[in-house]
Short mmCIF file of C-alpha atoms in Angstrom, two decimals:
data_model
loop_
_atom_site.label_atom_id
_atom_site.label_comp_id
_atom_site.label_asym_id
_atom_site.label_seq_id
_atom_site.Cartn_x
_atom_site.Cartn_y
_atom_site.Cartn_z
CA UNK A 1 -31.80 -20.81 -15.41
CA UNK A 2 -31.57 -17.03 -15.56
CA UNK A 3 -27.82 -17.08 -16.12
CA UNK A 4 -27.12 -15.31 -12.84
CA UNK A 5 -23.97 -16.12 -10.90
CA UNK A 6 -24.51 -18.07 -7.72
CA UNK A 7 -22.40 -18.00 -4.58
CA UNK A 8 -22.45 -21.80 -4.65
CA UNK A 9 -20.86 -21.94 -8.12
CA UNK A 10 -17.56 -20.78 -6.63
CA UNK A 11 -15.06 -21.81 -3.98
CA UNK A 12 -16.15 -21.10 -0.44
CA UNK A 13 -14.22 -19.62 2.46
CA UNK A 14 -12.81 -22.18 4.90
CA UNK A 15 -15.25 -21.79 7.78
CA UNK A 16 -12.99 -23.75 10.14
CA UNK A 17 -10.16 -21.22 9.84
CA UNK A 18 -10.76 -17.96 8.02
CA UNK A 19 -14.49 -17.44 8.55
CA UNK A 20 -15.03 -18.68 12.08
CA UNK A 21 -16.16 -16.17 14.70
CA UNK A 22 -12.80 -16.16 16.47
CA UNK A 23 -10.76 -15.56 13.30
CA UNK A 24 -8.93 -12.25 13.16
CA UNK A 25 -10.25 -9.41 11.05
CA UNK A 26 -7.40 -7.71 9.20
CA UNK A 27 -8.54 -4.24 8.18
CA UNK A 28 -5.58 -2.53 6.52
CA UNK A 29 -2.59 -4.80 6.15
CA UNK A 30 1.09 -4.24 5.53
CA UNK A 31 0.65 -6.05 2.21
CA UNK A 32 -2.03 -3.62 1.06
CA UNK A 33 0.05 -0.64 2.15
CA UNK A 34 3.10 -1.89 0.27
CA UNK A 35 1.02 -2.50 -2.85
CA UNK A 36 -0.24 1.09 -2.76
CA UNK A 37 3.37 2.21 -2.34
CA UNK A 38 4.36 -0.01 -5.30
CA UNK A 39 1.76 1.74 -7.43
CA UNK A 40 2.97 5.15 -6.24
CA UNK A 41 6.54 4.15 -7.12
CA UNK A 42 5.48 2.89 -10.55
CA UNK A 43 3.73 6.19 -11.22
CA UNK A 44 6.88 8.09 -10.23
CA UNK A 45 5.40 9.64 -7.10
CA UNK A 46 8.13 8.19 -4.87
CA UNK A 47 11.71 7.21 -5.69
CA UNK A 48 11.92 3.64 -4.33
CA UNK A 49 11.68 0.98 -7.09
CA UNK A 50 8.17 -0.46 -7.42
CA UNK A 51 9.59 -4.00 -7.46
CA UNK A 52 10.85 -3.62 -3.88
CA UNK A 53 7.41 -2.67 -2.58
CA UNK A 54 5.69 -5.30 -4.73
CA UNK A 55 7.93 -8.18 -3.64
CA UNK A 56 7.66 -7.15 -0.01
CA UNK A 57 3.86 -6.92 -0.32
CA UNK A 58 3.53 -10.42 -1.77
CA UNK A 59 5.80 -11.79 0.95
CA UNK A 60 3.84 -9.99 3.70
CA UNK A 61 0.50 -11.21 2.30
CA UNK A 62 1.68 -14.80 2.41
CA UNK A 63 3.08 -14.32 5.91
CA UNK A 64 -0.22 -12.77 7.06
CA UNK A 65 -1.95 -16.07 6.34
CA UNK A 66 -0.37 -17.39 9.55
CA UNK A 67 -2.92 -15.31 11.48
CA UNK A 68 -5.52 -17.95 10.58
CA UNK A 69 -3.73 -20.83 12.26
CA UNK A 70 -0.83 -23.20 12.00
CA UNK A 71 -2.26 -24.99 8.95
CA UNK A 72 -2.30 -21.77 6.91
CA UNK A 73 1.38 -20.89 7.36
CA UNK A 74 3.22 -20.62 4.04
CA UNK A 75 6.88 -21.62 4.44
CA UNK A 76 9.54 -19.08 3.45
CA UNK A 77 10.94 -21.34 0.72
CA UNK A 78 7.49 -21.51 -0.92
CA UNK A 79 7.17 -17.73 -0.74
CA UNK A 80 10.59 -17.33 -2.38
CA UNK A 81 9.68 -19.91 -5.04
CA UNK A 82 6.44 -18.07 -5.81
CA UNK A 83 8.23 -14.73 -6.19
CA UNK A 84 10.86 -16.36 -8.40
CA UNK A 85 8.25 -18.02 -10.62
CA UNK A 86 6.11 -14.86 -10.81
CA UNK A 87 8.54 -11.94 -11.08
CA UNK A 88 7.48 -8.31 -11.10
CA UNK A 89 7.20 -7.06 -14.69
CA UNK A 90 7.38 -3.25 -15.06
CA UNK A 91 5.44 -3.56 -18.34
CA UNK A 92 2.51 -5.13 -16.47
CA UNK A 93 3.03 -3.25 -13.22
CA UNK A 94 -0.44 -1.82 -12.69
CA UNK A 95 -2.10 -5.12 -13.55
CA UNK A 96 0.20 -7.10 -11.25
CA UNK A 97 0.02 -4.63 -8.37
CA UNK A 98 -3.75 -4.28 -8.45
CA UNK A 99 -4.40 -7.98 -9.02
CA UNK A 100 -2.26 -8.69 -5.98
CA UNK A 101 -4.19 -5.97 -4.11
CA UNK A 102 -7.39 -7.87 -4.96
CA UNK A 103 -5.85 -10.99 -3.42
CA UNK A 104 -4.59 -9.05 -0.39
CA UNK A 105 -8.12 -7.73 0.10
CA UNK A 106 -9.63 -11.20 0.44
CA UNK A 107 -12.44 -11.11 3.03
CA UNK A 108 -12.55 -7.30 2.64
CA UNK A 109 -15.12 -7.15 -0.14
CA UNK A 110 -15.83 -3.40 -0.20
CA UNK A 111 -12.09 -2.62 -0.29
CA UNK A 112 -11.42 -5.14 -3.07
CA UNK A 113 -14.37 -3.82 -5.09
CA UNK A 114 -13.41 -0.18 -4.57
CA UNK A 115 -9.85 -0.78 -5.75
CA UNK A 116 -11.13 -2.78 -8.72
CA UNK A 117 -13.34 0.16 -9.72
CA UNK A 118 -10.42 2.55 -9.27
CA UNK A 119 -7.82 0.51 -11.15
CA UNK A 120 -9.76 -1.75 -13.51
CA UNK A 121 -7.82 -4.79 -12.26
CA UNK A 122 -7.98 -7.71 -11.99
CA UNK A 123 -9.64 -8.69 -15.25
CA UNK A 124 -13.03 -9.99 -14.09
CA UNK A 125 -16.04 -11.43 -15.87
CA UNK A 126 -19.14 -9.37 -15.16
CA UNK A 127 -22.08 -10.84 -13.30
CA UNK A 128 -24.90 -11.09 -15.84
CA UNK A 129 -27.14 -8.68 -13.88
CA UNK A 130 -30.48 -8.40 -15.62
CA UNK A 131 -31.43 -4.96 -14.32
CA UNK A 132 -32.46 -2.11 -16.59
CA UNK A 133 -30.30 0.66 -15.11
CA UNK A 134 -26.86 -0.73 -15.91
CA UNK A 135 -25.41 -0.21 -19.36
CA UNK A 136 -21.80 -1.16 -18.62
CA UNK A 137 -20.20 -4.36 -17.47
CA UNK A 138 -20.14 -3.69 -13.73
CA UNK A 139 -22.16 -2.05 -11.02
CA UNK A 140 -20.31 1.15 -10.09
CA UNK A 141 -22.29 2.31 -7.05
CA UNK A 142 -25.41 1.69 -4.99
CA UNK A 143 -28.56 3.68 -5.60
CA UNK A 144 -30.37 5.70 -2.96
CA UNK A 145 -32.92 3.56 -1.10
CA UNK A 146 -36.59 4.56 -1.24
CA UNK A 147 -36.51 5.15 2.51
CA UNK A 148 -33.87 7.88 2.06
CA UNK A 149 -35.74 9.45 -0.83
CA UNK A 150 -38.98 9.54 1.18
CA UNK A 151 -37.48 11.26 4.26
CA UNK A 152 -34.73 13.35 2.65
CA UNK A 153 -35.94 13.97 -0.89
CA UNK A 154 -34.59 17.51 -1.32
CA UNK A 155 -31.05 16.57 -0.34
CA UNK A 156 -31.11 13.34 -2.36
CA UNK A 157 -32.24 15.26 -5.46
CA UNK A 158 -29.55 17.89 -4.88
CA UNK A 159 -26.89 15.17 -4.57
CA UNK A 160 -28.13 13.45 -7.73
CA UNK A 161 -27.96 16.75 -9.62
CA UNK A 162 -24.27 17.06 -8.63
CA UNK A 163 -23.14 13.46 -9.03
CA UNK A 164 -25.22 12.18 -11.93
CA UNK A 165 -28.16 9.83 -12.37
CA UNK A 166 -29.20 7.56 -9.51
CA UNK A 167 -28.24 4.42 -11.44
CA UNK A 168 -26.09 1.42 -10.60
CA UNK A 169 -23.56 2.31 -13.31
CA UNK A 170 -23.12 6.01 -12.46
CA UNK A 171 -19.56 6.52 -11.30
CA UNK A 172 -18.94 8.08 -7.89
CA UNK A 173 -16.70 11.16 -7.79
CA UNK A 174 -13.45 9.27 -7.16
CA UNK A 175 -14.22 6.66 -9.85
CA UNK A 176 -14.45 9.09 -12.78
#
């Protein structure tokens, strides 16, 4: 065993509901929008209390599950019980908001990963990648493919000179 994580070591998506070809694809949801607003409120960028946006986001995320069929509907009393048992804590606001954003971004891998890189939440265990060009815990970006380097070398080299080494752990401009 190389110690690498395997897709089969983890829970799988329900292929009869969420991953079937006729399932809806939710791109940007109300829950995600309200979580971004909760973060903006927590940072003082808007005047509405962060808790209002956060609670509404969690509620909307649970309600959005209904899009995947009758068996995925979460009853209102269970939503209320969850919010009551897991109250918004201003001292852990960024962790709670961005962990919930990770959940709200389920099935939207690039969005979940981008927000994780931006916020640092949720707390994740790194994949034990055995490559030589990663010195940190997580891959931060993709490298340029050889095909791009071979047909567009001058522009690739110019981009690398501006953004940093062409390594998996070099941060992109918005992740610095």
